Each structure stands twice: as structure tokens, then as C-alpha cells.
């Protein structure tokens, strides 16, 4: 049809070539492999974005947990010189910071299991990347806030024991920032991949 422009995907273009030239069965097997490679739904580079989700989710949360632990430990060490009997109670910020790395580990394991699927679409890879970035960045922000709160709170708690309850409450709200990211990341990572069924395009039967 001349004078009428139509946009075809690579898979549709190769299929039209088949119907025109009636390729033999041997070539159709090669054509099926070609359709799988060039498919716009499930390209060969799709797992790269999922792997980046694993890296982002685990790395950023570990950065936040490490910063929160290190920053809080400075305050605990300073306070423990004068009042060593309060060190065990002052370890709370370190526990909250360490939990953030567990959030990233959970999402990393879920995304890694998705990467092993036979049909891994580009849509699913973007969802996994978003899940990793969500939990990672939220965990890093929570870790930084826990570190600052823990450092100042432990020092104040060493001088005024009544500040302990207030410090714990503030730490809980800081930890909730990472928990929010974990909830959304779980929803993204467990999102059903409706495009996966279109990944492998079966070649039409030979004439």
C-alpha cells in the first residue's frame, strides 16, 4: 500500500517477511531466536536494570546503616566515658540503624529471584529498579537522621536520664522513613508482570 505510512515493531516486520517469502522450517527456528533477542518487550538488556535495583537497594541502605551506626557510636563512646552503666541502654540507635540494612537485603533477595525468571520484561526491570531505588534512598535518609539523632540524643541522655523516652520516640519516627520505602518497594517488586507473556514470540507454522 503506497502512500500510507505504518509503524512496525521489529518482530512485526520480520513476521511480514516470513509470510511474503515463506521461509523453510530450519530458518524459522533461527527467526524465533531473532524475535526473542530483538523483542521490544523483553530486550536482552532488561536484566541490567533489575540488577541495578539490587545494587541500589542494598548499597544505599548499607550506606545509611553504616553512617547511622558510626555517628551514634561516637556519642555512645563519649557518654560511656563518664557513665559506663548507661552504655547498654544507649545502644538503641545502633539497633535502629542496623535494621535499615535488613530492609535493603529483603528487597535485594526478592529482585534477585525475579531475575531468574525465563520471561523478564522491560516493564518488570523498571519496576525492580524503582523498588531498589525506593528502599535504598529512603533507607539512606533514615540512616543519616538516626545517626544525628542518636549522637545528640545519647549525649543528652547521659546528662539527663529523662530524655531517654523522647530520644526513643524520635528514633522510631526516623526509622519509619525507611519502613515507608520498604512498603512501597515490596509493592513494586511484587507487581505482576503482565508483559512477560509477550516475551517469547512463537514463529507461525510453516506452509
PDB file of N, CA, C and O in Angstrom, residues 32-61:
ATOM      1  N   UNK A  32      12.867 -17.464  15.260  1.00  0.00           N
ATOM      2  CA  UNK A  32      12.313 -17.401  16.615  1.00  0.00           C
ATOM      3  C   UNK A  32      13.332 -16.857  17.599  1.00  0.00           C
ATOM      4  O   UNK A  32      13.007 -16.049  18.475  1.00  0.00           O
ATOM      5  N   UNK A  33      14.591 -17.298  17.457  1.00  0.00           N
ATOM      6  CA  UNK A  33      15.651 -16.777  18.319  1.00  0.00           C
ATOM      7  C   UNK A  33      15.845 -15.288  18.097  1.00  0.00           C
ATOM      8  O   UNK A  33      16.011 -14.503  19.026  1.00  0.00           O
ATOM      9  N   UNK A  34      15.808 -14.880  16.829  1.00  0.00           N
ATOM     10  CA  UNK A  34      15.978 -13.478  16.492  1.00  0.00           C
ATOM     11  C   UNK A  34      14.863 -12.629  17.088  1.00  0.00           C
ATOM     12  O   UNK A  34      15.092 -11.540  17.617  1.00  0.00           O
ATOM     13  N   UNK A  35      13.622 -13.131  17.024  1.00  0.00           N
ATOM     14  CA  UNK A  35      12.492 -12.390  17.588  1.00  0.00           C
ATOM     15  C   UNK A  35      12.639 -12.227  19.091  1.00  0.00           C
ATOM     16  O   UNK A  35      12.254 -11.197  19.656  1.00  0.00           O
ATOM     17  N   UNK A  36      13.179 -13.244  19.765  1.00  0.00           N
ATOM     18  CA  UNK A  36      13.369 -13.156  21.204  1.00  0.00           C
ATOM     19  C   UNK A  36      14.408 -12.100  21.546  1.00  0.00           C
ATOM     20  O   UNK A  36      14.270 -11.362  22.520  1.00  0.00           O
ATOM     21  N   UNK A  37      15.462 -12.001  20.729  1.00  0.00           N
ATOM     22  CA  UNK A  37      16.540 -11.069  21.022  1.00  0.00           C
ATOM     23  C   UNK A  37      16.121  -9.627  20.788  1.00  0.00           C
ATOM     24  O   UNK A  37      16.402  -8.728  21.581  1.00  0.00           O
ATOM     25  N   UNK A  38      15.411  -9.380  19.677  1.00  0.00           N
ATOM     26  CA  UNK A  38      15.101  -8.004  19.299  1.00  0.00           C
ATOM     27  C   UNK A  38      13.738  -7.550  19.811  1.00  0.00           C
ATOM     28  O   UNK A  38      13.306  -6.450  19.502  1.00  0.00           O
ATOM     29  N   UNK A  39      13.064  -8.391  20.595  1.00  0.00           N
ATOM     30  CA  UNK A  39      11.745  -8.015  21.081  1.00  0.00           C
ATOM     31  C   UNK A  39      11.820  -6.737  21.899  1.00  0.00           C
ATOM     32  O   UNK A  39      12.671  -6.584  22.774  1.00  0.00           O
ATOM     33  N   UNK A  40      10.944  -5.788  21.621  1.00  0.00           N
ATOM     34  CA  UNK A  40      10.909  -4.545  22.373  1.00  0.00           C
ATOM     35  C   UNK A  40      10.308  -4.729  23.747  1.00  0.00           C
ATOM     36  O   UNK A  40      10.454  -3.870  24.607  1.00  0.00           O
ATOM     37  N   UNK A  41       9.615  -5.843  23.978  1.00  0.00           N
ATOM     38  CA  UNK A  41       9.005  -6.110  25.280  1.00  0.00           C
ATOM     39  C   UNK A  41      10.026  -6.668  26.250  1.00  0.00           C
ATOM     40  O   UNK A  41      10.091  -6.266  27.413  1.00  0.00           O
ATOM     41  N   UNK A  42      10.847  -7.595  25.791  1.00  0.00           N
ATOM     42  CA  UNK A  42      11.843  -8.248  26.639  1.00  0.00           C
ATOM     43  C   UNK A  42      13.211  -8.206  25.971  1.00  0.00           C
ATOM     44  O   UNK A  42      13.681  -9.234  25.476  1.00  0.00           O
ATOM     45  N   UNK A  43      13.859  -7.061  25.932  1.00  0.00           N
ATOM     46  CA  UNK A  43      15.188  -6.999  25.309  1.00  0.00           C
ATOM     47  C   UNK A  43      16.228  -7.720  26.162  1.00  0.00           C
ATOM     48  O   UNK A  43      16.004  -7.986  27.349  1.00  0.00           O
ATOM     49  N   UNK A  44      17.362  -8.013  25.560  1.00  0.00           N
ATOM     50  CA  UNK A  44      18.404  -8.753  26.273  1.00  0.00           C
ATOM     51  C   UNK A  44      19.010  -7.940  27.406  1.00  0.00           C
ATOM     52  O   UNK A  44      19.595  -8.501  28.332  1.00  0.00           O
ATOM     53  N   UNK A  45      18.880  -6.621  27.351  1.00  0.00           N
ATOM     54  CA  UNK A  45      19.462  -5.780  28.394  1.00  0.00           C
ATOM     55  C   UNK A  45      18.507  -5.513  29.557  1.00  0.00           C
ATOM     56  O   UNK A  45      18.861  -4.770  30.477  1.00  0.00           O
ATOM     57  N   UNK A  46      17.314  -6.098  29.523  1.00  0.00           N
ATOM     58  CA  UNK A  46      16.351  -5.857  30.594  1.00  0.00           C
ATOM     59  C   UNK A  46      16.878  -6.270  31.978  1.00  0.00           C
ATOM     60  O   UNK A  46      16.686  -5.528  32.957  1.00  0.00           O
ATOM     61  N   UNK A  47      17.557  -7.420  32.123  1.00  0.00           N
ATOM     62  CA  UNK A  47      18.065  -7.781  33.465  1.00  0.00           C
ATOM     63  C   UNK A  47      19.060  -6.786  34.044  1.00  0.00           C
ATOM     64  O   UNK A  47      19.272  -6.768  35.256  1.00  0.00           O
ATOM     65  N   UNK A  48      19.667  -5.965  33.189  1.00  0.00           N
ATOM     66  CA  UNK A  48      20.618  -4.975  33.704  1.00  0.00           C
ATOM     67  C   UNK A  48      19.941  -4.019  34.682  1.00  0.00           C
ATOM     68  O   UNK A  48      20.493  -3.704  35.744  1.00  0.00           O
ATOM     69  N   UNK A  49      18.732  -3.550  34.332  1.00  0.00           N
ATOM     70  CA  UNK A  49      18.029  -2.618  35.203  1.00  0.00           C
ATOM     71  C   UNK A  49      17.599  -3.294  36.508  1.00  0.00           C
ATOM     72  O   UNK A  49      17.623  -2.676  37.577  1.00  0.00           O
ATOM     73  N   UNK A  50      17.209  -4.577  36.409  1.00  0.00           N
ATOM     74  CA  UNK A  50      16.889  -5.304  37.637  1.00  0.00           C
ATOM     75  C   UNK A  50      18.097  -5.467  38.531  1.00  0.00           C
ATOM     76  O   UNK A  50      18.012  -5.327  39.759  1.00  0.00           O
ATOM     77  N   UNK A  51      19.252  -5.755  37.932  1.00  0.00           N
ATOM     78  CA  UNK A  51      20.483  -5.889  38.719  1.00  0.00           C
ATOM     79  C   UNK A  51      20.868  -4.561  39.363  1.00  0.00           C
ATOM     80  O   UNK A  51      21.355  -4.528  40.508  1.00  0.00           O
ATOM     81  N   UNK A  52      20.632  -3.460  38.663  1.00  0.00           N
ATOM     82  CA  UNK A  52      20.902  -2.155  39.248  1.00  0.00           C
ATOM     83  C   UNK A  52      19.961  -1.870  40.420  1.00  0.00           C
ATOM     84  O   UNK A  52      20.324  -1.165  41.361  1.00  0.00           O
ATOM     85  N   UNK A  53      18.748  -2.428  40.366  1.00  0.00           N
ATOM     86  CA  UNK A  53      17.845  -2.311  41.502  1.00  0.00           C
ATOM     87  C   UNK A  53      18.384  -3.024  42.727  1.00  0.00           C
ATOM     88  O   UNK A  53      18.270  -2.531  43.857  1.00  0.00           O
ATOM     89  N   UNK A  54      18.992  -4.199  42.506  1.00  0.00           N
ATOM     90  CA  UNK A  54      19.614  -4.930  43.615  1.00  0.00           C
ATOM     91  C   UNK A  54      20.761  -4.117  44.211  1.00  0.00           C
ATOM     92  O   UNK A  54      20.878  -3.976  45.437  1.00  0.00           O
ATOM     93  N   UNK A  55      21.609  -3.582  43.329  1.00  0.00           N
ATOM     94  CA  UNK A  55      22.760  -2.803  43.787  1.00  0.00           C
ATOM     95  C   UNK A  55      22.310  -1.564  44.559  1.00  0.00           C
ATOM     96  O   UNK A  55      22.827  -1.259  45.644  1.00  0.00           O
ATOM     97  N   UNK A  56      21.338  -0.838  44.002  1.00  0.00           N
ATOM     98  CA  UNK A  56      20.881   0.392  44.642  1.00  0.00           C
ATOM     99  C   UNK A  56      20.197   0.100  45.980  1.00  0.00           C
ATOM    100  O   UNK A  56      20.443   0.795  46.969  1.00  0.00           O
ATOM    101  N   UNK A  57      19.341  -0.920  45.999  1.00  0.00           N
ATOM    102  CA  UNK A  57      18.608  -1.220  47.223  1.00  0.00           C
ATOM    103  C   UNK A  57      19.520  -1.607  48.367  1.00  0.00           C
ATOM    104  O   UNK A  57      19.369  -1.113  49.493  1.00  0.00           O
ATOM    105  N   UNK A  58      20.482  -2.469  48.101  1.00  0.00           N
ATOM    106  CA  UNK A  58      21.364  -2.936  49.170  1.00  0.00           C
ATOM    107  C   UNK A  58      22.448  -1.911  49.505  1.00  0.00           C
ATOM    108  O   UNK A  58      22.744  -1.670  50.683  1.00  0.00           O
ATOM    109  N   UNK A  59      23.017  -1.283  48.486  1.00  0.00           N
ATOM    110  CA  UNK A  59      24.134  -0.362  48.733  1.00  0.00           C
ATOM    111  C   UNK A  59      23.698   0.880  49.508  1.00  0.00           C
ATOM    112  O   UNK A  59      24.336   1.265  50.502  1.00  0.00           O
ATOM    113  N   UNK A  60      22.611   1.508  49.077  1.00  0.00           N
ATOM    114  CA  UNK A  60      22.179   2.740  49.739  1.00  0.00           C
ATOM    115  C   UNK A  60      21.728   2.491  51.172  1.00  0.00           C
ATOM    116  O   UNK A  60      21.991   3.306  52.066  1.00  0.00           O
ATOM    117  N   UNK A  61      21.032   1.385  51.410  1.00  0.00           N
ATOM    118  CA  UNK A  61      20.612   1.100  52.779  1.00  0.00           C
ATOM    119  C   UNK A  61      21.809   0.787  53.676  1.00  0.00           C
ATOM    120  O   UNK A  61      21.832   1.175  54.851  1.00  0.00           O
TER     121      UNK A  61
END
